[in-house]
Tab-separated table of C-alpha atoms and ligand atoms in Angstrom:
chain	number	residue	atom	x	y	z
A	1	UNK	CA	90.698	260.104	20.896
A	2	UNK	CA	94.585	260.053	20.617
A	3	UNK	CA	95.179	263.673	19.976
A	4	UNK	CA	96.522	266.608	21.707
A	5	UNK	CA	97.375	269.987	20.972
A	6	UNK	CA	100.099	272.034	22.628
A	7	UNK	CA	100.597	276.120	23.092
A	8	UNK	CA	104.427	277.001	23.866
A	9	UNK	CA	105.190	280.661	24.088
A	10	UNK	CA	108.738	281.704	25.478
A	11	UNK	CA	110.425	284.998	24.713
A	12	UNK	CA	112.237	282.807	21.780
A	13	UNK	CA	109.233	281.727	20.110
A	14	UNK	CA	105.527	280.859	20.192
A	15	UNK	CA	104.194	277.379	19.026
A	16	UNK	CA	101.427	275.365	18.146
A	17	UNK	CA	101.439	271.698	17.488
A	18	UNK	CA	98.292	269.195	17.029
A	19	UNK	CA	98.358	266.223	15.956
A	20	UNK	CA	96.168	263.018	16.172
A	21	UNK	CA	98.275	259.702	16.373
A	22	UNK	CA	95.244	258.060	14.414
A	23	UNK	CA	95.464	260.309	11.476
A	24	UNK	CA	96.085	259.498	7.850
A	25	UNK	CA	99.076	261.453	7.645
A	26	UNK	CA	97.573	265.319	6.310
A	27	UNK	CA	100.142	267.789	7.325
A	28	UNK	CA	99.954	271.478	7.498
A	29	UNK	CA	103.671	272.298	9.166
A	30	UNK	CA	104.137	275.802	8.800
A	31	UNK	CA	107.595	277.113	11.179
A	32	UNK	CA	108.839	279.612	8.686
A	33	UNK	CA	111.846	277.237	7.816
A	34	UNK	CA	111.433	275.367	5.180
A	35	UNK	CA	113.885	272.689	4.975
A	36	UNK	CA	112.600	271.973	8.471
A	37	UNK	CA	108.545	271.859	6.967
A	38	UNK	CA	109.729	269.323	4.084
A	39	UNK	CA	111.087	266.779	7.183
A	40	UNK	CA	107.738	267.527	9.415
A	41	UNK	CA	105.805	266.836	6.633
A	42	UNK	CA	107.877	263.501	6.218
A	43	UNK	CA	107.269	263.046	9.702
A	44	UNK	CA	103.766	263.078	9.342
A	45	UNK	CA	103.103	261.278	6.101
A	46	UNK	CA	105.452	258.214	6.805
A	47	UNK	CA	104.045	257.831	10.667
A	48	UNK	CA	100.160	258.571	9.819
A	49	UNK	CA	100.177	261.192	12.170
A	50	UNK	CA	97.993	263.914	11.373
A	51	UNK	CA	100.004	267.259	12.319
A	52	UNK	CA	99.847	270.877	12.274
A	53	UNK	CA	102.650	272.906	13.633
A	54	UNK	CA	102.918	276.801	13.571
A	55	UNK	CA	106.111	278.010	14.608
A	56	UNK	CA	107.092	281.640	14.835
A	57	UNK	CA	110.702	282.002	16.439
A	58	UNK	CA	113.566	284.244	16.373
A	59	UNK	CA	114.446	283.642	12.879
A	60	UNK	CA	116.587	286.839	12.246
A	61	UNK	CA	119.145	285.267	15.017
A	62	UNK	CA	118.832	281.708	13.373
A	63	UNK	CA	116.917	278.336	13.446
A	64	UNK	CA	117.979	276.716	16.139
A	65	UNK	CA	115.116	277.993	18.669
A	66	UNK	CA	112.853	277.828	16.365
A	67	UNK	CA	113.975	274.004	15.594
A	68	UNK	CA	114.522	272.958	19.139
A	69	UNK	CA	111.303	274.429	20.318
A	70	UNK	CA	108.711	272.845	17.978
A	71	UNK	CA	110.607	269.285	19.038
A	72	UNK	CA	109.979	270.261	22.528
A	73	UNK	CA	106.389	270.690	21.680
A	74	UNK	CA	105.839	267.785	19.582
A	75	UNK	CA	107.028	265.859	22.128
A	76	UNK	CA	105.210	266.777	24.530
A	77	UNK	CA	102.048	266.574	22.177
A	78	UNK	CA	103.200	262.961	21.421
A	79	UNK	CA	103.505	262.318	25.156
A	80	UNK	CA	99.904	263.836	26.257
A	81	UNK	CA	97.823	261.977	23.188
A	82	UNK	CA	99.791	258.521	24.132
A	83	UNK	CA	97.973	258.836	27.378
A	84	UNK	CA	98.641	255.593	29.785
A	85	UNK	CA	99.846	253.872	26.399
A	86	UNK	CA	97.480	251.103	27.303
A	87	UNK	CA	97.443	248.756	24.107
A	88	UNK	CA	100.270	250.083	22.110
A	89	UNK	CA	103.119	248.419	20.541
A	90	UNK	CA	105.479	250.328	22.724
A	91	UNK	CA	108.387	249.417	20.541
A	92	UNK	CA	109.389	250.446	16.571
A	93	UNK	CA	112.433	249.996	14.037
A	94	UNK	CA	112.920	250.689	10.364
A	95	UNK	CA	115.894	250.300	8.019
A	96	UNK	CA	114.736	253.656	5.611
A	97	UNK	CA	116.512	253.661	1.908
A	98	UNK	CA	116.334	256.593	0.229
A	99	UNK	CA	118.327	256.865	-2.998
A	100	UNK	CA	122.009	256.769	-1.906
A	101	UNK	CA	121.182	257.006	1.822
A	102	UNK	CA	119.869	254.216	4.550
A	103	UNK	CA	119.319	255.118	8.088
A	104	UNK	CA	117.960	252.931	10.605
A	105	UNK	CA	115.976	254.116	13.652
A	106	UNK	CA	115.041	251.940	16.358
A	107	UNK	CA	113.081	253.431	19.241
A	108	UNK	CA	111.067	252.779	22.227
A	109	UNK	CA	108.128	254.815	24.012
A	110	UNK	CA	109.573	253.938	27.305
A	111	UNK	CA	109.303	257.092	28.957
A	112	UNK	CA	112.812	256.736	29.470
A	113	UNK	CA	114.575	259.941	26.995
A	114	UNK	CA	117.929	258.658	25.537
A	115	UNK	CA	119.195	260.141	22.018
A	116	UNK	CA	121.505	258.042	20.317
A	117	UNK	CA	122.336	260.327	16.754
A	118	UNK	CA	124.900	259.216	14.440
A	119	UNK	CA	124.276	260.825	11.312
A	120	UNK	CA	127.557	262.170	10.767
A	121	UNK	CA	126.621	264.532	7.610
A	122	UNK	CA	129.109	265.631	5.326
A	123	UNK	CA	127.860	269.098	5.027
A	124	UNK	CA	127.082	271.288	7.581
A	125	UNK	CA	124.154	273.079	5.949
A	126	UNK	CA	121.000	271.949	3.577
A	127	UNK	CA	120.900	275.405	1.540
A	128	UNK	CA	120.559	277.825	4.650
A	129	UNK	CA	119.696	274.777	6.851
A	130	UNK	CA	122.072	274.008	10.054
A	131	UNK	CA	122.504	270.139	9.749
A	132	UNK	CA	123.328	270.198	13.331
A	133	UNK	CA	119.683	271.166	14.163
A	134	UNK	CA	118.794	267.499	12.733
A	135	UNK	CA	120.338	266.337	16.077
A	136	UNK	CA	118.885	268.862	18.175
A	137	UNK	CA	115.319	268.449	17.048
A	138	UNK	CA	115.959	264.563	17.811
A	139	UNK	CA	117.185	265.590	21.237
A	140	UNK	CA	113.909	267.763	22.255
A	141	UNK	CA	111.668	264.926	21.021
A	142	UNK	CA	113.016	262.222	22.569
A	143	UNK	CA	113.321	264.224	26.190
A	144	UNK	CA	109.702	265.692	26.050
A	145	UNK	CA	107.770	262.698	24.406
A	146	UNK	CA	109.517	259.938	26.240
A	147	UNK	CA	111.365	258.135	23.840
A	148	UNK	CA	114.418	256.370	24.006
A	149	UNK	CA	115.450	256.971	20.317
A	150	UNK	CA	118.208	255.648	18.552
A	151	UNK	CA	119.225	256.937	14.609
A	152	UNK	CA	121.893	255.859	12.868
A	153	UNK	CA	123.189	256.450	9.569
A	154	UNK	CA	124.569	252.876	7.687
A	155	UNK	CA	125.463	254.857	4.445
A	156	UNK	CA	124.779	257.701	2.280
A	157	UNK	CA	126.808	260.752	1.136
A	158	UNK	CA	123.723	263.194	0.255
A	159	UNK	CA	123.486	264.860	2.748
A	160	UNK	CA	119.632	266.298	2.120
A	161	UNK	CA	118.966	262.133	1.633
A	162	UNK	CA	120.500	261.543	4.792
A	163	UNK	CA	118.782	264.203	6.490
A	164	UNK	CA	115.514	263.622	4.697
A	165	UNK	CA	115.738	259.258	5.601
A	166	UNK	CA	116.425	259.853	8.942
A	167	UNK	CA	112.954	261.229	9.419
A	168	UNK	CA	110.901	259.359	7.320
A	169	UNK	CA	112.839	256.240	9.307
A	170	UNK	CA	111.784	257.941	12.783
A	171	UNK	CA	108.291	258.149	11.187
A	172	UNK	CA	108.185	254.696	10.174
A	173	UNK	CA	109.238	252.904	13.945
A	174	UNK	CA	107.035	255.742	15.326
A	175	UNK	CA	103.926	254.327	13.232
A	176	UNK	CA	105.031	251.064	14.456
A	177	UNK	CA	104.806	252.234	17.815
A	178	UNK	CA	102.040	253.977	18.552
A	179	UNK	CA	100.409	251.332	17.070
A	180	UNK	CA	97.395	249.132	18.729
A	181	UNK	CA	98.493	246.079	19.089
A	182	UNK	CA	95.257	243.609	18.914
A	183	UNK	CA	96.807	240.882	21.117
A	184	UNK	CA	96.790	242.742	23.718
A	185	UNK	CA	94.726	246.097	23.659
A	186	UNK	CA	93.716	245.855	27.250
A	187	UNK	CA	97.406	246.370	29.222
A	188	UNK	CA	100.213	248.547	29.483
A	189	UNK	CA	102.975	247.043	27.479
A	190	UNK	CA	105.263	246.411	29.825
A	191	UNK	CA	106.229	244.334	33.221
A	192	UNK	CA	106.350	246.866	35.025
A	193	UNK	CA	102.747	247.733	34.786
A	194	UNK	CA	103.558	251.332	33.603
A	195	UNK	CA	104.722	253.255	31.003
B	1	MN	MN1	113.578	266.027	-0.051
């Protein structure tokens, strides 16, 4: 079974994540910000990751805890349900349009965390949404679950389309990559031996 379910409780905020990488993509992403539930739920529909997060943080400071800290946890629930990655595609890419927008991800479950983020919105909030916090959810995910992640935004002036295709891109290469591959569902995807 590729699932895994993480408890993280600091004195900034308290989450829970599950998810199960061989899901159908049912969501239940409840972190008290919602801007931030509409791209989990993205998340989880586009990769076919069944997920529930709860998130209660220090909202009445901001969102930024409360944004940083689910990523932490998703990645490491990513991480702990990937197990030895035996028989995964390792690798995953999309080119995502949405309406005026098209970002491309590209990433890798190399164990190897590297954020490359150019989204470069033209707004710096999505009603009372941060659009920096886009970039620092990206950053906690990619250090906790492994990934070396790359996002970039080709065009697009919308800035909740931007926003909104960068995840849904990041869910598509992560469906990609978490992937079985049948060719080879016996061995670690890589030369090295280990992931
Ligand atoms: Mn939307």
């Amino acid at each position: 079974m590729r699932t895994a379910k993480i408890t993280r409780t600091t004195a900034e905020t308290s989450i829970e994540v599950e998810i199960d990488l061989d899901g159908t993509g049912a969501y239940d992403n409840q972190t008290g910000v919602g801007f931030f539930d509409h791209m989990l739920d993205q998340l989880s529909r586009h990769a076919l990751i069944d997920m529930k997060v709860r998130a209660k943080g220090d909202l009445h400071i901001d969102d930024h805890h409360t944004v940083e800290d689910t990523g932490i946890a998703l990645g490491q629930a990513l991480r702990q349900a990937l197990g030895d990655k035996k028989g995964i595609r390792r690798y995953g890419s999309c080119h995502l349009a949405m309406d005026d927008a098209q970002v491309r991800a590209a990433l890798d479950l190399s164990a190897r965390p590297f954020l490359i983020c150019n989204l470069d919105f033209r707004a710096s909030k999505i009603g009372s949404f941060d659009t920096e916090l886009v970039q620092e959810f990206f950053q906690a995910l990619s250090t906790h679950g492994g990934i070396t992640l790359h996002i970039d935004r080709i065009h697009g002036h919308n800035t909740h389309h931007v926003a909104e295709a960068a995840f849904k891109a990041v869910a598509r290469a992560l469906r990609e990559a978490v992937e079985p591959d049948p060719r080879r569902s016996d061995a670690i995807p890589s030369t090295k031996g280990a992931l």
